[in-house]
mmCIF file of C-alpha atoms and ligand atoms in Angstrom:
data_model
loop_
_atom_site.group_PDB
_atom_site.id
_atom_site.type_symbol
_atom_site.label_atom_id
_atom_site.label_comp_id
_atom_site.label_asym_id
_atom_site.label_seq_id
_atom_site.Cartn_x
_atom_site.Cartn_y
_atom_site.Cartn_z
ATOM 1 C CA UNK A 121 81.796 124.379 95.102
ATOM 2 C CA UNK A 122 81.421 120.923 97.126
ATOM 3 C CA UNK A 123 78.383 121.259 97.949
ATOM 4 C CA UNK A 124 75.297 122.598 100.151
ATOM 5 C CA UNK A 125 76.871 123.436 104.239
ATOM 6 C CA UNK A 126 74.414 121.289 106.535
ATOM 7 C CA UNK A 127 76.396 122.065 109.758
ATOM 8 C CA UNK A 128 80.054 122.442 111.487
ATOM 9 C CA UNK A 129 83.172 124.818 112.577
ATOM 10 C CA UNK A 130 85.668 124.104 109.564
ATOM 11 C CA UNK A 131 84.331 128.427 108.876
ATOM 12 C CA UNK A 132 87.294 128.350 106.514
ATOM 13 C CA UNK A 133 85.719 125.633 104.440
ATOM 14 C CA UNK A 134 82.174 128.007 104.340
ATOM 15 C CA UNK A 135 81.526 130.556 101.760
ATOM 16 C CA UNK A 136 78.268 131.673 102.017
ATOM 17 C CA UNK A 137 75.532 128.229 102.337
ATOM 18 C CA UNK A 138 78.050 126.529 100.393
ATOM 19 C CA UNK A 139 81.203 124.661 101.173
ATOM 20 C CA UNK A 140 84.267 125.736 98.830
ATOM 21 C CA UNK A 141 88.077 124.802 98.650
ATOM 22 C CA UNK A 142 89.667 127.849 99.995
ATOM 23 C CA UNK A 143 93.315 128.110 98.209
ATOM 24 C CA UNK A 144 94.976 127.430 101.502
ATOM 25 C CA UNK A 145 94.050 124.185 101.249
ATOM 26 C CA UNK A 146 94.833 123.249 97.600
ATOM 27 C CA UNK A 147 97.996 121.837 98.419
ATOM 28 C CA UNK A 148 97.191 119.567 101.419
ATOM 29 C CA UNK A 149 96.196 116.011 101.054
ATOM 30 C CA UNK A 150 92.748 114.777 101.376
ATOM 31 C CA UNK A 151 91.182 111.286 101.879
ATOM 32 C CA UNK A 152 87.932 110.393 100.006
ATOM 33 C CA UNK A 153 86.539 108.043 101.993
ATOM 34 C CA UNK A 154 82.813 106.307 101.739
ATOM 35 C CA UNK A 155 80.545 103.687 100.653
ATOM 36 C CA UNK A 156 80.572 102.468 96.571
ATOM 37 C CA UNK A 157 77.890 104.994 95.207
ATOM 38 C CA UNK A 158 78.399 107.519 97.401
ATOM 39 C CA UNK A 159 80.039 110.080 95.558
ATOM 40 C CA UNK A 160 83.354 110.174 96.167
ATOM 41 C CA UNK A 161 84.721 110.133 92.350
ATOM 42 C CA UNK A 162 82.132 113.194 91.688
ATOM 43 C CA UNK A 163 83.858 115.016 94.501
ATOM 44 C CA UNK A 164 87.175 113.940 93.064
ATOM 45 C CA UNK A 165 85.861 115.677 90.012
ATOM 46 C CA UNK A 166 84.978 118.490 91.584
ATOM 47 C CA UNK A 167 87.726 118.942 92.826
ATOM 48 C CA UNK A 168 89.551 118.521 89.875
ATOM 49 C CA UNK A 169 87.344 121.751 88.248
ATOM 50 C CA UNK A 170 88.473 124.045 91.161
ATOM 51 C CA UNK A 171 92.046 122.939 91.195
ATOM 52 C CA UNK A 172 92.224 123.363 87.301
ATOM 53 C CA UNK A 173 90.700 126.819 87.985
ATOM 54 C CA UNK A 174 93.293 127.963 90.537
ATOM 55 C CA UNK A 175 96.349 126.787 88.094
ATOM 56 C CA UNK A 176 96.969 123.403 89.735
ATOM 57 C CA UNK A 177 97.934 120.713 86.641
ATOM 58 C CA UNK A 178 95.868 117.314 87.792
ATOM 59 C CA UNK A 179 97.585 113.679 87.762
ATOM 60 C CA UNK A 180 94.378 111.328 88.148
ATOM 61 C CA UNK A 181 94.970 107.848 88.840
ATOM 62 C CA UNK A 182 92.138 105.546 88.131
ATOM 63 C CA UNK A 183 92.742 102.523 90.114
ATOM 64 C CA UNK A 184 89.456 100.835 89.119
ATOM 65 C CA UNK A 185 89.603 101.773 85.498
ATOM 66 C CA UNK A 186 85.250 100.904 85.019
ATOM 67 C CA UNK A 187 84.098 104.342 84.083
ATOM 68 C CA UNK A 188 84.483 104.439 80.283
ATOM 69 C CA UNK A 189 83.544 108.410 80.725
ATOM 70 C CA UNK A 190 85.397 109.001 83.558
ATOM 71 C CA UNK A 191 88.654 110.555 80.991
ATOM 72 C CA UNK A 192 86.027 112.495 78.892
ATOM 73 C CA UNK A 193 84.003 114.023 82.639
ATOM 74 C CA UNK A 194 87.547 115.325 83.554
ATOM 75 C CA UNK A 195 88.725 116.613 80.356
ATOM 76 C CA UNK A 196 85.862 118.209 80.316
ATOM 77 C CA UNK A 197 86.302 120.134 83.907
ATOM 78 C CA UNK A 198 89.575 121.554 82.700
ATOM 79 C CA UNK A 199 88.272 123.059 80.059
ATOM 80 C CA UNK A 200 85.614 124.725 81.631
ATOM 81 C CA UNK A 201 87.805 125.771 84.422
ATOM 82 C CA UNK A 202 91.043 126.795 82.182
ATOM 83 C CA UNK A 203 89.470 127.209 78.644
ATOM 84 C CA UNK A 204 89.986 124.868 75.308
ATOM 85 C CA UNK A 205 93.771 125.363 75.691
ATOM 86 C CA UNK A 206 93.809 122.145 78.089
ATOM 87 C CA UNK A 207 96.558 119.673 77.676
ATOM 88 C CA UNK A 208 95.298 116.406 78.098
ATOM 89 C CA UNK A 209 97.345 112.874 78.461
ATOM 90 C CA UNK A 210 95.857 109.706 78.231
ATOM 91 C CA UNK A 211 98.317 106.903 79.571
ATOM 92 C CA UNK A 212 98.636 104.440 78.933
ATOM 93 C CA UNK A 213 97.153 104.542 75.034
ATOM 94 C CA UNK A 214 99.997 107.946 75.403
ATOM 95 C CA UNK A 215 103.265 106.892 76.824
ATOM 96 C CA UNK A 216 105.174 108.297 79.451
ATOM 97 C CA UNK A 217 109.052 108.304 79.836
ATOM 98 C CA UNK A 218 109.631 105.968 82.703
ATOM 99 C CA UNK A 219 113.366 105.896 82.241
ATOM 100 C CA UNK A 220 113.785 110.150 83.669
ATOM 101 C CA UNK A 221 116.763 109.960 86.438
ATOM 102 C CA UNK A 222 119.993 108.419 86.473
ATOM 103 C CA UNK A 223 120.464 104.577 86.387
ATOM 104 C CA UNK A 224 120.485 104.116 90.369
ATOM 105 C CA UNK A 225 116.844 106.297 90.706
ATOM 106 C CA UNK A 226 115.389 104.423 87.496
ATOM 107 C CA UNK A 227 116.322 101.078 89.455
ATOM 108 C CA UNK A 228 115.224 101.644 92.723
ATOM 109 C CA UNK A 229 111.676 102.448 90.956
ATOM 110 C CA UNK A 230 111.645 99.883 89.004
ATOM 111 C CA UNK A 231 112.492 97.587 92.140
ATOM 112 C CA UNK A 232 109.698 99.328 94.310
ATOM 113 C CA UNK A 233 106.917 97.783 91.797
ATOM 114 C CA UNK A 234 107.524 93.960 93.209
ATOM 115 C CA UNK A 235 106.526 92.370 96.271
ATOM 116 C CA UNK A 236 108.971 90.412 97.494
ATOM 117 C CA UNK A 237 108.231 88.429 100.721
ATOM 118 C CA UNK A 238 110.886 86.092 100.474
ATOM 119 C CA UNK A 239 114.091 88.151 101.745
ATOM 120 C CA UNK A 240 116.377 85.878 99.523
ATOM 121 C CA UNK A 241 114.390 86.516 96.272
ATOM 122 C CA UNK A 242 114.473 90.523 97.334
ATOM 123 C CA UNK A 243 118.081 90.800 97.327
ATOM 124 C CA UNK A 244 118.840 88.947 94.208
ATOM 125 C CA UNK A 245 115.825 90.627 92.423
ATOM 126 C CA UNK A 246 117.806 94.152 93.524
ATOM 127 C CA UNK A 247 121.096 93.201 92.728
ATOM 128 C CA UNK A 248 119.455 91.487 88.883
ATOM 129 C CA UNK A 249 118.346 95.442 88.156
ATOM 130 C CA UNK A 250 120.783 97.185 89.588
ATOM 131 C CA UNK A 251 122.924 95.239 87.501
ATOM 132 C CA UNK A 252 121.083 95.142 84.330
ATOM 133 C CA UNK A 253 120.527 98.770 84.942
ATOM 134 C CA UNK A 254 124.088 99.502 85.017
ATOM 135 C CA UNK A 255 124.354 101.087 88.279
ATOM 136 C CA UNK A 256 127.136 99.808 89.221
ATOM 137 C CA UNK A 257 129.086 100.562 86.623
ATOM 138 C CA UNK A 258 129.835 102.988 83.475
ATOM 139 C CA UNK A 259 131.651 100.013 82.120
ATOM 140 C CA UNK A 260 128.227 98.504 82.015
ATOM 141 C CA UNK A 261 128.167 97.882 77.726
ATOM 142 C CA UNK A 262 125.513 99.418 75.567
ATOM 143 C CA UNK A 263 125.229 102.574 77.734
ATOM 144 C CA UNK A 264 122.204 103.873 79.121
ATOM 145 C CA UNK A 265 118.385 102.255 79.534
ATOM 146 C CA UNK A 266 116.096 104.466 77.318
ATOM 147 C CA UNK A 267 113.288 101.294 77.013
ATOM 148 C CA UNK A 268 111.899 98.206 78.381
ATOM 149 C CA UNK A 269 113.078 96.342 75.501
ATOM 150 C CA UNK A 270 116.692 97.576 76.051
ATOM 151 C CA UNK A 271 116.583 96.358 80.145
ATOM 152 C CA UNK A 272 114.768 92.843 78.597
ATOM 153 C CA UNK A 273 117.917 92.617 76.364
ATOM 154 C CA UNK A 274 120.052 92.820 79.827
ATOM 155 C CA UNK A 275 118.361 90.394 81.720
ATOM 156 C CA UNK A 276 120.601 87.810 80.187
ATOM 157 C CA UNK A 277 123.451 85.999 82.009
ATOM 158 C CA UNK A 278 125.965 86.193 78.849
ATOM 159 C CA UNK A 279 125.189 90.002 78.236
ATOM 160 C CA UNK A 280 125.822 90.775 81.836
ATOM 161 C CA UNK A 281 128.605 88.155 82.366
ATOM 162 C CA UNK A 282 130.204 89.705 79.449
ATOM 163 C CA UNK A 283 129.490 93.579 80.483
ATOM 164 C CA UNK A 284 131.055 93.362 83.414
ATOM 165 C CA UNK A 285 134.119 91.213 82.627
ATOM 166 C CA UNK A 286 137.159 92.790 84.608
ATOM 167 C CA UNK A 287 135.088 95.155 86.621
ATOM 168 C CA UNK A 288 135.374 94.993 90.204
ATOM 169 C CA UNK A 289 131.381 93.820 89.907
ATOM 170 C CA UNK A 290 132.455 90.706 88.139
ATOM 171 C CA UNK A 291 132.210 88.437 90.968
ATOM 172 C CA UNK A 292 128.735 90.088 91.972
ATOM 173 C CA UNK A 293 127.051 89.235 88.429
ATOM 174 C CA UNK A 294 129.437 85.876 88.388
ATOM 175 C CA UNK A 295 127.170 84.996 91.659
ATOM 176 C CA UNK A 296 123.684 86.198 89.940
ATOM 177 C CA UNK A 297 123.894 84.221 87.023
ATOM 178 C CA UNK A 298 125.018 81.015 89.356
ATOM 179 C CA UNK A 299 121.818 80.066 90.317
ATOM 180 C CA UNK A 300 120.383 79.836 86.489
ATOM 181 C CA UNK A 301 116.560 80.514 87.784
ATOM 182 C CA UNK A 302 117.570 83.725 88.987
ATOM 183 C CA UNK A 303 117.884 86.122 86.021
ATOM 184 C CA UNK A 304 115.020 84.205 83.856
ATOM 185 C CA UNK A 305 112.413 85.041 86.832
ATOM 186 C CA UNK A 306 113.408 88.648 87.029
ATOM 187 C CA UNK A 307 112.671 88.753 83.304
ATOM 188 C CA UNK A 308 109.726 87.324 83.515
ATOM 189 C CA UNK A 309 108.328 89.552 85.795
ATOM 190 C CA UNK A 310 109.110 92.952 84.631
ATOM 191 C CA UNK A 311 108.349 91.656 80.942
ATOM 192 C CA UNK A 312 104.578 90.843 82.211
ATOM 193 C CA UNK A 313 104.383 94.338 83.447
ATOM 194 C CA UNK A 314 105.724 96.009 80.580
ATOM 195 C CA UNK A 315 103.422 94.014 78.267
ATOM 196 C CA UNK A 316 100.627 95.052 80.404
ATOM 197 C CA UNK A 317 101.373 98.751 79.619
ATOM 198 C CA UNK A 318 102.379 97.607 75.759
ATOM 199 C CA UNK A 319 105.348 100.287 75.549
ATOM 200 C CA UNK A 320 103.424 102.496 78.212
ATOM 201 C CA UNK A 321 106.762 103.694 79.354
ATOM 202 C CA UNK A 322 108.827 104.354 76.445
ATOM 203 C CA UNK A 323 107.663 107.293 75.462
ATOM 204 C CA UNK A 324 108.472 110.630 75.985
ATOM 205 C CA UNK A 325 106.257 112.707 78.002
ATOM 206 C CA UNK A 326 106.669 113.475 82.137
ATOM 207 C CA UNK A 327 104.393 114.713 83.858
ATOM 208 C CA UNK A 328 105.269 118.288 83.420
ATOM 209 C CA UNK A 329 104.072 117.979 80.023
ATOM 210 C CA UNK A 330 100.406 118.616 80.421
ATOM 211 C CA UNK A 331 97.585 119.650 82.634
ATOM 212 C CA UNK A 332 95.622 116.745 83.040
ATOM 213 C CA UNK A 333 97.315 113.338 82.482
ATOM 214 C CA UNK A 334 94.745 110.620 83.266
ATOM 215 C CA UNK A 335 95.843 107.610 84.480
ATOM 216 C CA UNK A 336 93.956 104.474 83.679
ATOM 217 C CA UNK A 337 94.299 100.656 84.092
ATOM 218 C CA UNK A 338 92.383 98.572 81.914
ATOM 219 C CA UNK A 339 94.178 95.035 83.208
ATOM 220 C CA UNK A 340 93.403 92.050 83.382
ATOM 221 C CA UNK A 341 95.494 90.993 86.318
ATOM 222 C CA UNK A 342 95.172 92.881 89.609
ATOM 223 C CA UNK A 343 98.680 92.212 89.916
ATOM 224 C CA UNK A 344 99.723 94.002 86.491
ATOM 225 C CA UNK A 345 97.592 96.736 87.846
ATOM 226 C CA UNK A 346 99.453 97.057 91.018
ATOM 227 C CA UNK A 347 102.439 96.820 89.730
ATOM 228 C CA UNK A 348 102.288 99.607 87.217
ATOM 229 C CA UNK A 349 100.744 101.639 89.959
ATOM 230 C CA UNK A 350 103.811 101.640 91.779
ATOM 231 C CA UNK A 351 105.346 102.632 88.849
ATOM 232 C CA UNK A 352 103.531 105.299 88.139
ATOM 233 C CA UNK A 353 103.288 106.480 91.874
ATOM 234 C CA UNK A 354 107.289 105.865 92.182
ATOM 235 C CA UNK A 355 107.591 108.128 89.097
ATOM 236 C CA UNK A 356 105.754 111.186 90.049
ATOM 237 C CA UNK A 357 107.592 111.194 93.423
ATOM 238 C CA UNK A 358 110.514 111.443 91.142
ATOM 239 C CA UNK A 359 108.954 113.993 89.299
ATOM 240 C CA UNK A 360 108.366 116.185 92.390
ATOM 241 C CA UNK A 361 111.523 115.814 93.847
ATOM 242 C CA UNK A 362 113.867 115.869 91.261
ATOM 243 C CA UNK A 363 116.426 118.471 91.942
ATOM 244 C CA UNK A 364 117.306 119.016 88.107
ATOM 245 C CA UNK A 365 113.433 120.072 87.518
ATOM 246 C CA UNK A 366 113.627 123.781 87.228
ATOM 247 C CA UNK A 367 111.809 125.564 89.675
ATOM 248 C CA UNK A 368 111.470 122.174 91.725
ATOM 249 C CA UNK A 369 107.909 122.715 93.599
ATOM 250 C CA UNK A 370 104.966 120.564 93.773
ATOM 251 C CA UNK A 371 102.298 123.079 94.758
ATOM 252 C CA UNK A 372 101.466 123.343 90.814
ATOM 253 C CA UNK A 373 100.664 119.660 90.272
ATOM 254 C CA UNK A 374 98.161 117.254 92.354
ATOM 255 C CA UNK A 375 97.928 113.953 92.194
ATOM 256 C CA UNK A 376 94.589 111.915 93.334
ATOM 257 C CA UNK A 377 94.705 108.294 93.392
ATOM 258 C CA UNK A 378 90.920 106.860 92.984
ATOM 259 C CA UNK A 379 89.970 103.649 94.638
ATOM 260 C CA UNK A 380 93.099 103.227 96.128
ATOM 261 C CA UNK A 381 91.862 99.826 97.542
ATOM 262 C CA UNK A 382 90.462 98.134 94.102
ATOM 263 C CA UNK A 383 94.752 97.742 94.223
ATOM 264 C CA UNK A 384 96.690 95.463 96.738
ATOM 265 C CA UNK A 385 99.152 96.836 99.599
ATOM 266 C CA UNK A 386 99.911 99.931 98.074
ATOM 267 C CA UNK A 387 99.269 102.142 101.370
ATOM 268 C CA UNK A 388 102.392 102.599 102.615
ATOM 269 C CA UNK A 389 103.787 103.630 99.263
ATOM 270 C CA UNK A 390 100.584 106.682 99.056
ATOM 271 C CA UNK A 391 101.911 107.698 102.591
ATOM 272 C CA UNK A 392 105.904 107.434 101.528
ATOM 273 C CA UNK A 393 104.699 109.268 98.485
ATOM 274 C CA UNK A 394 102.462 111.980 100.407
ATOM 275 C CA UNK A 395 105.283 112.645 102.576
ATOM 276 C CA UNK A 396 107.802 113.291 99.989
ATOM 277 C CA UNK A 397 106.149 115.645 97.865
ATOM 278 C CA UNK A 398 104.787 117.810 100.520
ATOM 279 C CA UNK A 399 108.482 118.359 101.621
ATOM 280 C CA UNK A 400 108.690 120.125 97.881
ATOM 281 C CA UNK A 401 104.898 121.905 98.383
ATOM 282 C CA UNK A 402 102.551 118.609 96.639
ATOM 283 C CA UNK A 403 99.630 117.152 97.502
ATOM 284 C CA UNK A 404 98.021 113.983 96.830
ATOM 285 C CA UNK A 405 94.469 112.923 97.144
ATOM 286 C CA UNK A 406 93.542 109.321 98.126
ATOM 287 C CA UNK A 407 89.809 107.631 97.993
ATOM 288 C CA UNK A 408 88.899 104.101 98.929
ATOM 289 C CA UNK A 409 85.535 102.960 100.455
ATOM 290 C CA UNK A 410 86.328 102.805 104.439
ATOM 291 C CA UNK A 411 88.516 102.871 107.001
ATOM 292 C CA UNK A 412 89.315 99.577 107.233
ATOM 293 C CA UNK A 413 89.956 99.584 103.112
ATOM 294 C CA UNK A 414 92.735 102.463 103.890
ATOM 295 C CA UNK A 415 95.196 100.044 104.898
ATOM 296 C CA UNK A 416 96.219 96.499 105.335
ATOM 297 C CA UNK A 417 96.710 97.683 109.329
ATOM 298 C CA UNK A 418 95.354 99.667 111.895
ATOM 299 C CA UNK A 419 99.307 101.342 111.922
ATOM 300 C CA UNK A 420 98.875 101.698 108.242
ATOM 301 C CA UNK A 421 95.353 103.362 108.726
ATOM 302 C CA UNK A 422 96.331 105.573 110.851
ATOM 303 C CA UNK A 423 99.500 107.194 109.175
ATOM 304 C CA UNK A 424 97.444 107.604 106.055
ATOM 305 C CA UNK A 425 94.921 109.143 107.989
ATOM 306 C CA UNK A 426 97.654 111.108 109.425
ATOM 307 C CA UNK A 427 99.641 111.778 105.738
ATOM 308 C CA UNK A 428 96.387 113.056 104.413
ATOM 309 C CA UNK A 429 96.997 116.810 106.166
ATOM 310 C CA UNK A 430 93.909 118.175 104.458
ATOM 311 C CA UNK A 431 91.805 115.456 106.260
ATOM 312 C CA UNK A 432 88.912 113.414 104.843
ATOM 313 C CA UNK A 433 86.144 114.015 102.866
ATOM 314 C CA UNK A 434 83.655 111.446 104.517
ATOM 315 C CA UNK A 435 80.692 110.434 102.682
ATOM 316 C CA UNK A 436 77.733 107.759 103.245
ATOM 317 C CA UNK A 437 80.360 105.509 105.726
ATOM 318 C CA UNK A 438 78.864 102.301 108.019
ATOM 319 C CA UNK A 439 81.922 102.863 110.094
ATOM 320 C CA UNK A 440 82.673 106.773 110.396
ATOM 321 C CA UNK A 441 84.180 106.967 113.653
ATOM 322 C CA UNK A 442 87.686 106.015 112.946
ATOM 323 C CA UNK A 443 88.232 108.977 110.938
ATOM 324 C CA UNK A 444 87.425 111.184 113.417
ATOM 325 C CA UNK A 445 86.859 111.153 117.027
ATOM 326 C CA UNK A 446 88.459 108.217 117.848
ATOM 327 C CA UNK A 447 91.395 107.017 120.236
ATOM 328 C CA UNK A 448 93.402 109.175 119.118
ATOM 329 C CA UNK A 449 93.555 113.264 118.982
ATOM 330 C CA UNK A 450 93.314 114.043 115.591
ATOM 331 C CA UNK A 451 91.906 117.489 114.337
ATOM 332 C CA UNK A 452 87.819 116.898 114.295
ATOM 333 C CA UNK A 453 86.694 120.148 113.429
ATOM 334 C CA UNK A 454 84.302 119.756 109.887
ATOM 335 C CA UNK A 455 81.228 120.629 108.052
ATOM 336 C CA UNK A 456 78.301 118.654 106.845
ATOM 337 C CA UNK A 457 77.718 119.019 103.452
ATOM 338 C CA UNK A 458 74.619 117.644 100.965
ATOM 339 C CA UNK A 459 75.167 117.068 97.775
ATOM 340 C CA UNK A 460 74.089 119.828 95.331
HETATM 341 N N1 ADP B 196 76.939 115.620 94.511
HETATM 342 C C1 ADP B 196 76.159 114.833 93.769
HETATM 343 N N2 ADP B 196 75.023 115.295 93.226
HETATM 344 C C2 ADP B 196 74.245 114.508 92.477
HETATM 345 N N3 ADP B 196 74.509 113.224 92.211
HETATM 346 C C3 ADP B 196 75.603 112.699 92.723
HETATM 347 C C4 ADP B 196 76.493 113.473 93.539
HETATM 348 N N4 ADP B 196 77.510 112.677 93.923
HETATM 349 C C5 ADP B 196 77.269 111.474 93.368
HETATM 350 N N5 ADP B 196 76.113 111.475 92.662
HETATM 351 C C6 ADP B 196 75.544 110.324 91.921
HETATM 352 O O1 ADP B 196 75.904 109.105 92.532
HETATM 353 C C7 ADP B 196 76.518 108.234 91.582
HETATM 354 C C8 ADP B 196 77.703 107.545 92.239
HETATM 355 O O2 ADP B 196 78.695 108.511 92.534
HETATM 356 P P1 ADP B 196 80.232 108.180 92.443
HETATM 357 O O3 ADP B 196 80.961 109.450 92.628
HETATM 358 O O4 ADP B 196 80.533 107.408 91.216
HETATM 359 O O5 ADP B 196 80.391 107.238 93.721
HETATM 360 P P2 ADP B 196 81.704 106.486 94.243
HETATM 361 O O6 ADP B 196 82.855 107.037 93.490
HETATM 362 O O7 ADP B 196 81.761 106.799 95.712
HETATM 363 O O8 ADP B 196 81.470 105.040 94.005
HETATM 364 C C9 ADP B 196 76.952 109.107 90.420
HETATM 365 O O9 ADP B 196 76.748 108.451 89.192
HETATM 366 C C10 ADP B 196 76.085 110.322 90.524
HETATM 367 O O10 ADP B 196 75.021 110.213 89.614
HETATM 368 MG MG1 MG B 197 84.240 106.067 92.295
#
């Protein structure tokens, strides 16, 4: 239950005085949107319960990471909706494989955590992991990356130099190294994120491996944060769309992203993502504190608004309009509901 029906015409979302989650709409995407305080993570954990209780496993990312009880809350809605049985995953004190996927999908993740504005920077910060990833080559020496330590080891101009002597990439990593700033900067970056998660990703659960896998970041830097975010978001759309899964659907799992806005520019990554797994059945749910906060654009607002199928779960908002009724025809139809 949501809560208490006030008013409206959403009569699916109506069962009796109260408003419910009919199954039909477990695997849509909603947006959480409101004021700090006004209840949006309770909702989120409401909606956790009923999802647990209709067989859905939960991924919940906690972008703002402040609610010491926030784990424990949720835990404890899967087990009253599914019983003690409950497998819960706490990253990133429990590690998650980040290295699932061959060396090509492991390095265009890995490349989708940085933001790089300066085009020149991009390319050569591509072409560092694809490199050090080996995805070039199966001549690339030391085989696969299992570990962040392993792809530190590679960010090195006479490991790579030497790798890829007499491949036809040899000129490529020849021009890398060149500019002797290059590879060092690379390295520095990814090894400040995978400090921040201290082995986070080496280990070796996915996210099939449990029914609630909780999601926190306890970082300093709101650039750590981010960037693990994307990991973790880049991840699970592997996860969902990974044709060697068996049974590849996403209608078991959903994924809610909390505070999406404590984190920077990560919008059009939750629409990519949103779009990709409900092509394999998925949902994901996204909450931030208005409309305004949903993107770093009105075109950015607007196909969130429009990725979120489900619609949005408005609470106490200064600024309600734009999720609703205005320039543009979206679906309106809704019920008012009080807290109970
Ligand atoms: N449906 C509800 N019924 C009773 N109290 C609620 C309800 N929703 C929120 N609250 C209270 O309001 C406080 C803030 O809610 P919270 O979900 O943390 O807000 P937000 O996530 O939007 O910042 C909670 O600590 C809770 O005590
Ligand atoms: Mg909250």
């Amino acid at each position: 239950m949501l809560g208490v029906v006030v008013d409206g015409d959403l009569d699916e979302m109506r069962q009796g005085k109260h408003a419910v989650l009919p199954e039909a709409y477990a695997n849509r995407s909603f947006q959480l949107s409101g004021k700090p305080g006004s209840g949006k993570t309770v909702t989120a954990e409401r909606l956790v319960f009923l999802l647990a209780k209709m067989g859905r496993r939960i991924v919940y990312v906690d972008c703002k990471g402040t609610d010491p009880d926030l784990a424990m809350r949720l835990s404890a809605a899967c087990i009253a909706a599914r019983g003690p049985g409950v497998r819960v995953h706490h990253f990133p004190s429990e590690p998650l494989n980040g290295w699932i996927g061959t060396p090509a999908e492991v390095a265009n993740r890995l490349i989708a955590t940085q933001d790089t504005t300066e085009p020149y920077y991009e390319s050569t910060l591509q072409t560092a992991v694809r490199v050090a990833m080996g995805v070039h080559a199966s001549q690339a020496a030391g085989g696969t990356v299992t570990s962040s330590t392993e792809l530190m080891r590679r960010f090195d101009a006479a490991f790579l130099t030497r790798a890829y002597q007499g491949t036809s990439q040899q000129s490529l990593v020849a021009d890398l190294v060149r500019d002797r700033q290059v590879l060092p900067g690379v390295k520095m970056r990814f090894a400040a994120l995978f400090e921040a998660v201290a082995g986070g990703f080496d280990g070796t659960a996915s996210y099939g491996d449990a029914d609630l896998i909780f999601l926190s970041l306890p970082f300093a830097s709101k650039a750590d944060a981010t960037a693990v975010v994307r990991l973790l978001l880049a991840d699970f759309t592997h996860y969902c769309s990974d044709p060697s899964r068996k049974d590849r659907r996403g209608d078991d799992v959903k994924m809610i992203i909390d505070e999406a806005s404590a984190l920077t520019h990560l919008s059009d990554q939750i629409i990519d993502l949103a779009e990709r797994v409900r092509d394999v059945g998925g949902s994901v749910d996204v909450s931030n504190q208005s409309f305004e906060g949903s993107g770093d654009n009105e075109d950015q607002r607007k196909r969130l608004r429009g990725a979120m199928a489900g619609g949005t779960i408005l609470h106490s908002s200064d600024n309600p309009e734009p999720f609703g009724t205005a320039d543009d025809p979206v679906d309106t139809r809704g019920v008012v509901v009080q807290a109970a």
